[in-house]
Amino acid sequence: MKYLLIAFVILFCSLTTRRSKAQTAAADNKLSQTITFRPIPKGLDVAGVFQGRPPCDGVAKQLNISVPADCPKLKWDLILYQDPTTQQPTTYALTLVGGGELFKQPDGGAYRQQSLKGKWIITKGARSDANAVVYRLALNTGAHLYLLKGDDNVLFVLDENKAFRVGNIDFSYTLNRVTLVPGNK
């Protein structure tokens, strides 16, 4: 009991004396690797490839895609493109599996997938931090999708008001930079 009380006091003091940040840069915050069976985007025009599995709640409505009533998550694959000379943002390609158009397979199965494309820019300011770096992706509905840059390897999906979205016990609104590794069929 004594050790539990000491641990609680240490935890409480560390939480109350430090300023919280969205992402702490660390030496071990490295690129993730993911296996793919599709062409791997390469070149100076690729600013980054990010993947994640955010919950369906809220974001499906913002993206204007249909999802099943029991949708737990959407698998995101985001490719950000840039001008190869100036490295300024140009376009993006976002593929969402689990929502969108229904595709039927020859074996009788089906899956939902939606592909979104558009332009993106880098802006400043989120609800929690006026100086935060935010990527603004233009959606075909006239709305925008906001992604807060935690560091070079992490993006946080924000809501329409540039506030953090809260995930659940299984999934978070986080996208991680990945290195795509060719798979063997």
Coordinates of C-alpha atoms in Angstrom, one line a residue:
M1 CA 0.0 0.0 0.0
K2 CA 2.9 2.3 0.9
Y3 CA 4.5 1.8 -2.6
L4 CA 1.2 2.4 -4.3
L5 CA 0.8 5.7 -2.5
I6 CA 4.3 6.8 -3.4
A7 CA 3.7 5.8 -7.1
F8 CA 0.5 7.9 -7.1
V9 CA 2.3 10.9 -5.6
I10 CA 5.1 10.7 -8.2
L11 CA 2.6 10.4 -11.1
F12 CA 0.5 13.2 -9.8
C13 CA 3.4 15.6 -9.4
S14 CA 4.8 14.7 -12.8
L15 CA 1.5 15.4 -14.5
T16 CA 0.8 18.7 -12.7
T17 CA 4.3 20.2 -13.0
R18 CA 4.9 19.5 -16.7
R19 CA 3.2 21.2 -19.6
S20 CA 1.5 18.7 -21.8
K21 CA 2.2 18.6 -25.5
A22 CA 0.4 16.7 -28.3
Q23 CA 3.6 14.7 -29.2
T24 CA 6.9 14.6 -27.6
A25 CA 9.8 14.2 -30.0
A26 CA 11.9 11.2 -29.1
A27 CA 14.7 9.2 -30.6
D28 CA 12.5 6.1 -30.8
N29 CA 9.7 7.8 -32.7
K30 CA 10.6 6.2 -36.0
L31 CA 8.9 5.4 -39.2
S32 CA 6.6 2.4 -39.2
Q33 CA 6.8 -0.2 -41.9
T34 CA 3.8 -1.7 -43.6
I35 CA 3.6 -4.3 -46.3
T36 CA 1.8 -3.4 -49.5
F37 CA 0.8 -5.2 -52.7
R38 CA 0.3 -2.0 -54.7
P39 CA 2.8 0.3 -56.4
I40 CA 4.9 2.2 -53.8
P41 CA 4.9 6.0 -54.3
K42 CA 8.5 7.3 -54.5
G43 CA 10.3 10.4 -55.6
L44 CA 10.8 14.0 -54.6
D45 CA 7.1 14.7 -55.2
V46 CA 6.0 12.5 -52.2
A47 CA 5.9 14.5 -49.0
G48 CA 4.8 11.5 -47.0
V49 CA 2.7 8.4 -46.7
F50 CA 0.6 8.1 -43.5
Q51 CA -1.7 5.3 -42.3
G52 CA -4.0 4.9 -39.4
R53 CA -7.3 3.4 -38.2
P54 CA -9.4 6.2 -36.7
P55 CA -12.9 5.4 -35.4
C56 CA -15.8 6.0 -37.8
D57 CA -17.7 8.3 -35.4
G58 CA -17.8 11.9 -36.5
V59 CA -15.1 11.7 -39.2
A60 CA -17.4 9.7 -41.7
K61 CA -19.9 12.5 -41.5
Q62 CA -17.3 15.2 -42.0
L63 CA -15.9 13.3 -45.0
N64 CA -19.4 12.8 -46.3
I65 CA -19.0 9.0 -46.8
S66 CA -21.5 6.3 -46.0
V67 CA -20.5 3.7 -43.3
P68 CA -22.3 0.7 -41.9
A69 CA -24.1 1.3 -38.6
D70 CA -21.7 -1.0 -36.8
C71 CA -18.6 0.6 -38.3
P72 CA -15.8 0.5 -35.7
K73 CA -13.0 2.1 -37.7
L74 CA -11.8 3.3 -41.1
K75 CA -8.5 2.3 -42.5
W76 CA -6.7 5.4 -43.8
D77 CA -4.0 5.5 -46.4
L78 CA -2.9 9.1 -47.0
I79 CA -0.3 10.2 -49.5
L80 CA 0.7 13.8 -49.5
Y81 CA 2.4 15.2 -52.6
Q82 CA 4.6 18.3 -53.0
D83 CA 6.3 20.3 -55.7
P84 CA 9.7 18.5 -56.2
T85 CA 11.6 21.7 -56.5
T86 CA 10.0 24.0 -53.9
Q87 CA 8.7 21.2 -51.6
Q88 CA 5.4 23.2 -51.3
P89 CA 2.2 21.1 -50.8
T90 CA 0.3 20.2 -54.0
T91 CA -2.2 17.4 -53.9
Y92 CA -3.2 14.5 -51.7
A93 CA -4.7 11.0 -52.2
L94 CA -6.7 9.6 -49.3
T95 CA -8.1 6.0 -49.5
L96 CA -10.5 4.9 -46.8
V97 CA -11.4 1.3 -46.4
G98 CA -14.5 0.5 -44.3
G99 CA -16.6 3.4 -45.6
G100 CA -17.8 4.8 -48.9
E101 CA -18.8 2.9 -52.0
L102 CA -19.7 -0.8 -51.7
F103 CA -17.7 -3.2 -53.8
K104 CA -18.8 -6.7 -54.3
Q105 CA -16.3 -9.5 -54.8
P106 CA -16.6 -12.6 -57.0
D107 CA -16.6 -14.9 -53.9
G108 CA -19.8 -13.2 -52.6
G109 CA -18.1 -10.9 -50.1
A110 CA -18.1 -7.2 -50.1
Y111 CA -16.2 -4.2 -48.8
R112 CA -16.5 -0.5 -48.7
Q113 CA -13.9 1.9 -50.0
Q114 CA -13.7 5.6 -50.8
S115 CA -10.9 7.5 -52.6
L116 CA -10.6 11.2 -52.0
K117 CA -8.3 13.5 -53.9
G118 CA -7.7 17.2 -53.7
K119 CA -5.3 20.0 -52.8
W120 CA -3.6 20.6 -49.4
I121 CA -1.8 23.5 -47.7
I122 CA 0.1 24.1 -44.5
T123 CA -1.4 26.5 -42.1
K124 CA -0.9 27.6 -38.5
G125 CA -3.2 27.4 -35.6
A126 CA -5.4 24.8 -33.8
R127 CA -7.9 25.2 -31.1
S128 CA -5.3 24.1 -28.5
D129 CA -2.3 25.9 -29.9
A130 CA -2.2 29.1 -32.1
N131 CA 1.3 28.2 -33.4
A132 CA 0.6 24.6 -34.2
V133 CA 1.4 23.4 -37.8
V134 CA -1.8 22.2 -39.4
Y135 CA -2.3 20.5 -42.8
R136 CA -5.6 21.6 -44.4
L137 CA -6.9 19.2 -47.0
A138 CA -9.7 20.5 -49.3
L139 CA -12.6 18.1 -49.6
N140 CA -14.8 17.9 -52.6
T141 CA -17.8 19.1 -50.4
G142 CA -16.2 22.5 -49.9
A143 CA -15.3 21.6 -46.3
H144 CA -11.8 20.9 -45.0
L145 CA -10.0 18.1 -43.2
Y146 CA -7.5 19.3 -40.6
L147 CA -4.4 17.3 -39.5
L148 CA -2.2 18.6 -36.7
K149 CA 1.5 17.8 -37.2
G150 CA 2.7 16.2 -34.0
D151 CA 6.2 15.7 -35.5
D152 CA 7.5 14.5 -38.8
N153 CA 6.1 11.0 -38.2
V154 CA 2.7 11.7 -36.6
L155 CA -0.5 13.5 -37.7
F156 CA -3.6 14.0 -35.5
V157 CA -7.0 14.2 -37.1
L158 CA -8.8 17.3 -35.9
D159 CA -12.5 18.1 -36.0
E160 CA -14.1 20.9 -38.1
N161 CA -13.2 23.4 -35.3
K162 CA -9.5 22.4 -35.3
A163 CA -9.9 20.7 -31.9
F164 CA -8.6 17.2 -31.1
R165 CA -10.9 14.3 -31.7
V166 CA -11.1 11.8 -28.9
G167 CA -10.7 8.1 -29.9
N168 CA -11.9 5.1 -28.0
I169 CA -10.3 2.2 -26.2
D170 CA -9.5 0.5 -29.5
F171 CA -8.7 3.3 -32.1
S172 CA -7.3 6.8 -32.1
Y173 CA -7.5 9.7 -34.5
T174 CA -3.7 9.4 -35.2
L175 CA -2.0 8.8 -38.5
N176 CA 1.6 7.5 -38.6
R177 CA 4.2 8.0 -41.3
V178 CA 5.0 4.6 -42.9
T179 CA 7.6 3.1 -45.2
L180 CA 5.9 0.8 -47.6
V181 CA 7.6 -2.5 -48.1
P182 CA 6.7 -4.6 -51.2
G183 CA 4.8 -7.8 -50.3
N184 CA 5.2 -11.3 -51.8
K185 CA 2.1 -12.7 -53.4

